[in-house]
Amino acid sequence: MKRETRTVTMLVGVVVFMGAMAWAAVPFYNWFCSVTGFGGTTQRAEAESDTVLDEVVRVRFDANTDKNLEWTFRPMETVMEIRIGETGLAFYEAVNNSDEPITGTASYNVAPEVAGYYFDKIQCFCFEEQTLQPGERVEMPVTFYVDPDIVDDRDAGWVRDITLSYTFHRTEPKQAALDAPADTAVN
């Protein structure tokens, strides 16, 4: 009986451990991508670059929407040429084509993937969810620069064309639960 109890305890431990690892996999992967730029994940910067080079990089802007999102989403400018280290400001336009408020969240990456480590966003609409009212049209800014260290990287030093791509996905607004009226007791 003692042996069976130990076996059951070990099996339960394995299941709990595997569940914990599955739960931690997504946050760990997101952290790994943001630190390394893996998969074209961009970086977040607190301020502009203090170095601007004479070399130019061309940034292309791409926009997509999930099939469950009734928005029109597009870059307002499709290509921008900026010097490496120079701060760029680009705008995307979103229009809610439905008759209800819709909240969306943008996922993003850059191509080629190796440029992700050097593409720094200072401010971006993608950092928080966006809620659009029926028929509402908004212009959403992204402020960015390409880190001058890219020119010294033997794997990324050749990159002079970068595509910044966003895909908006429909999400449930996080604030909705807080804004909902409290249940009232009926006497």
PDB file of N, CA and C in Angstrom, residues 126-162:
ATOM      1  N   CYS A 126       0.091  49.766 -29.874  1.00  0.00           N
ATOM      2  CA  CYS A 126       0.075  48.325 -29.623  1.00  0.00           C
ATOM      3  C   CYS A 126       0.380  47.978 -28.168  1.00  0.00           C
ATOM      4  N   PHE A 127       0.777  48.967 -27.366  1.00  0.00           N
ATOM      5  CA  PHE A 127       1.090  48.702 -25.966  1.00  0.00           C
ATOM      6  C   PHE A 127      -0.166  48.528 -25.117  1.00  0.00           C
ATOM      7  N   GLU A 128      -1.320  48.927 -25.633  1.00  0.00           N
ATOM      8  CA  GLU A 128      -2.567  48.774 -24.889  1.00  0.00           C
ATOM      9  C   GLU A 128      -3.710  48.456 -25.844  1.00  0.00           C
ATOM     10  N   GLU A 129      -4.791  47.911 -25.295  1.00  0.00           N
ATOM     11  CA  GLU A 129      -5.936  47.591 -26.140  1.00  0.00           C
ATOM     12  C   GLU A 129      -6.621  48.868 -26.605  1.00  0.00           C
ATOM     13  N   GLN A 130      -7.281  48.769 -27.750  1.00  0.00           N
ATOM     14  CA  GLN A 130      -7.967  49.902 -28.353  1.00  0.00           C
ATOM     15  C   GLN A 130      -9.454  49.576 -28.472  1.00  0.00           C
ATOM     16  N   THR A 131     -10.303  50.481 -28.036  1.00  0.00           N
ATOM     17  CA  THR A 131     -11.746  50.303 -28.181  1.00  0.00           C
ATOM     18  C   THR A 131     -12.276  51.380 -29.107  1.00  0.00           C
ATOM     19  N   LEU A 132     -12.965  50.948 -30.152  1.00  0.00           N
ATOM     20  CA  LEU A 132     -13.566  51.873 -31.116  1.00  0.00           C
ATOM     21  C   LEU A 132     -15.086  51.749 -31.051  1.00  0.00           C
ATOM     22  N   GLN A 133     -15.744  52.882 -31.043  1.00  0.00           N
ATOM     23  CA  GLN A 133     -17.205  52.923 -31.047  1.00  0.00           C
ATOM     24  C   GLN A 133     -17.702  52.658 -32.475  1.00  0.00           C
ATOM     25  N   PRO A 134     -18.984  52.336 -32.642  1.00  0.00           N
ATOM     26  CA  PRO A 134     -19.511  52.074 -33.986  1.00  0.00           C
ATOM     27  C   PRO A 134     -19.215  53.227 -34.949  1.00  0.00           C
ATOM     28  N   GLY A 135     -18.613  52.911 -36.081  1.00  0.00           N
ATOM     29  CA  GLY A 135     -18.301  53.899 -37.097  1.00  0.00           C
ATOM     30  C   GLY A 135     -17.121  54.808 -36.773  1.00  0.00           C
ATOM     31  N   GLU A 136     -16.512  54.649 -35.608  1.00  0.00           N
ATOM     32  CA  GLU A 136     -15.406  55.529 -35.217  1.00  0.00           C
ATOM     33  C   GLU A 136     -14.155  55.267 -36.052  1.00  0.00           C
ATOM     34  N   ARG A 137     -13.463  56.368 -36.379  1.00  0.00           N
ATOM     35  CA  ARG A 137     -12.196  56.324 -37.109  1.00  0.00           C
ATOM     36  C   ARG A 137     -11.143  56.988 -36.240  1.00  0.00           C
ATOM     37  N   VAL A 138      -9.994  56.319 -36.062  1.00  0.00           N
ATOM     38  CA  VAL A 138      -8.903  56.893 -35.265  1.00  0.00           C
ATOM     39  C   VAL A 138      -7.584  56.752 -36.008  1.00  0.00           C
ATOM     40  N   GLU A 139      -6.681  57.688 -35.708  1.00  0.00           N
ATOM     41  CA  GLU A 139      -5.306  57.605 -36.182  1.00  0.00           C
ATOM     42  C   GLU A 139      -4.450  57.239 -34.979  1.00  0.00           C
ATOM     43  N   MET A 140      -3.668  56.188 -35.129  1.00  0.00           N
ATOM     44  CA  MET A 140      -2.880  55.665 -34.019  1.00  0.00           C
ATOM     45  C   MET A 140      -1.393  55.782 -34.336  1.00  0.00           C
ATOM     46  N   PRO A 141      -0.636  56.459 -33.465  1.00  0.00           N
ATOM     47  CA  PRO A 141       0.791  56.684 -33.727  1.00  0.00           C
ATOM     48  C   PRO A 141       1.690  55.576 -33.185  1.00  0.00           C
ATOM     49  N   VAL A 142       2.833  55.441 -33.826  1.00  0.00           N
ATOM     50  CA  VAL A 142       3.923  54.620 -33.317  1.00  0.00           C
ATOM     51  C   VAL A 142       5.205  55.437 -33.486  1.00  0.00           C
ATOM     52  N   THR A 143       5.939  55.605 -32.385  1.00  0.00           N
ATOM     53  CA  THR A 143       7.205  56.344 -32.386  1.00  0.00           C
ATOM     54  C   THR A 143       8.317  55.323 -32.203  1.00  0.00           C
ATOM     55  N   PHE A 144       9.330  55.367 -33.053  1.00  0.00           N
ATOM     56  CA  PHE A 144      10.337  54.308 -33.080  1.00  0.00           C
ATOM     57  C   PHE A 144      11.673  54.829 -33.582  1.00  0.00           C
ATOM     58  N   TYR A 145      12.693  54.000 -33.439  1.00  0.00           N
ATOM     59  CA  TYR A 145      13.984  54.225 -34.101  1.00  0.00           C
ATOM     60  C   TYR A 145      14.672  52.879 -34.277  1.00  0.00           C
ATOM     61  N   VAL A 146      15.616  52.852 -35.199  1.00  0.00           N
ATOM     62  CA  VAL A 146      16.443  51.665 -35.406  1.00  0.00           C
ATOM     63  C   VAL A 146      17.762  51.926 -34.680  1.00  0.00           C
ATOM     64  N   ASP A 147      18.087  51.051 -33.738  1.00  0.00           N
ATOM     65  CA  ASP A 147      19.273  51.213 -32.896  1.00  0.00           C
ATOM     66  C   ASP A 147      20.541  51.227 -33.752  1.00  0.00           C
ATOM     67  N   PRO A 148      21.396  52.218 -33.575  1.00  0.00           N
ATOM     68  CA  PRO A 148      22.638  52.312 -34.355  1.00  0.00           C
ATOM     69  C   PRO A 148      23.561  51.095 -34.197  1.00  0.00           C
ATOM     70  N   ASP A 149      23.409  50.333 -33.130  1.00  0.00           N
ATOM     71  CA  ASP A 149      24.240  49.140 -32.948  1.00  0.00           C
ATOM     72  C   ASP A 149      24.014  48.094 -34.029  1.00  0.00           C
ATOM     73  N   ILE A 150      22.931  48.244 -34.804  1.00  0.00           N
ATOM     74  CA  ILE A 150      22.648  47.279 -35.869  1.00  0.00           C
ATOM     75  C   ILE A 150      23.794  47.197 -36.874  1.00  0.00           C
ATOM     76  N   VAL A 151      24.473  48.318 -37.127  1.00  0.00           N
ATOM     77  CA  VAL A 151      25.523  48.325 -38.151  1.00  0.00           C
ATOM     78  C   VAL A 151      26.745  47.506 -37.741  1.00  0.00           C
ATOM     79  N   ASP A 152      26.921  47.283 -36.437  1.00  0.00           N
ATOM     80  CA  ASP A 152      28.069  46.516 -35.952  1.00  0.00           C
ATOM     81  C   ASP A 152      27.771  45.035 -35.749  1.00  0.00           C
ATOM     82  N   ASP A 153      26.515  44.635 -35.922  1.00  0.00           N
ATOM     83  CA  ASP A 153      26.129  43.237 -35.738  1.00  0.00           C
ATOM     84  C   ASP A 153      26.434  42.464 -37.016  1.00  0.00           C
ATOM     85  N   ARG A 154      27.223  41.404 -36.903  1.00  0.00           N
ATOM     86  CA  ARG A 154      27.605  40.664 -38.110  1.00  0.00           C
ATOM     87  C   ARG A 154      26.423  39.966 -38.764  1.00  0.00           C
ATOM     88  N   ASP A 155      25.360  39.671 -37.998  1.00  0.00           N
ATOM     89  CA  ASP A 155      24.183  39.017 -38.571  1.00  0.00           C
ATOM     90  C   ASP A 155      23.146  40.008 -39.096  1.00  0.00           C
ATOM     91  N   ALA A 156      23.097  41.204 -38.503  1.00  0.00           N
ATOM     92  CA  ALA A 156      22.062  42.175 -38.876  1.00  0.00           C
ATOM     93  C   ALA A 156      22.610  43.419 -39.559  1.00  0.00           C
ATOM     94  N   GLY A 157      23.913  43.560 -39.634  1.00  0.00           N
ATOM     95  CA  GLY A 157      24.528  44.762 -40.186  1.00  0.00           C
ATOM     96  C   GLY A 157      24.140  45.073 -41.622  1.00  0.00           C
ATOM     97  N   TRP A 158      23.706  44.098 -42.369  1.00  0.00           N
ATOM     98  CA  TRP A 158      23.323  44.278 -43.768  1.00  0.00           C
ATOM     99  C   TRP A 158      21.899  44.819 -43.935  1.00  0.00           C
ATOM    100  N   VAL A 159      21.095  44.802 -42.870  1.00  0.00           N
ATOM    101  CA  VAL A 159      19.675  45.153 -42.975  1.00  0.00           C
ATOM    102  C   VAL A 159      19.501  46.652 -43.210  1.00  0.00           C
ATOM    103  N   ARG A 160      18.852  46.988 -44.313  1.00  0.00           N
ATOM    104  CA  ARG A 160      18.513  48.379 -44.603  1.00  0.00           C
ATOM    105  C   ARG A 160      17.051  48.523 -45.018  1.00  0.00           C
ATOM    106  N   ASP A 161      16.336  47.408 -45.049  1.00  0.00           N
ATOM    107  CA  ASP A 161      14.894  47.395 -45.306  1.00  0.00           C
ATOM    108  C   ASP A 161      14.232  46.588 -44.202  1.00  0.00           C
ATOM    109  N   ILE A 162      13.305  47.209 -43.489  1.00  0.00           N
ATOM    110  CA  ILE A 162      12.607  46.557 -42.387  1.00  0.00           C
ATOM    111  C   ILE A 162      11.116  46.727 -42.606  1.00  0.00           C
TER     112      ILE A 162
END
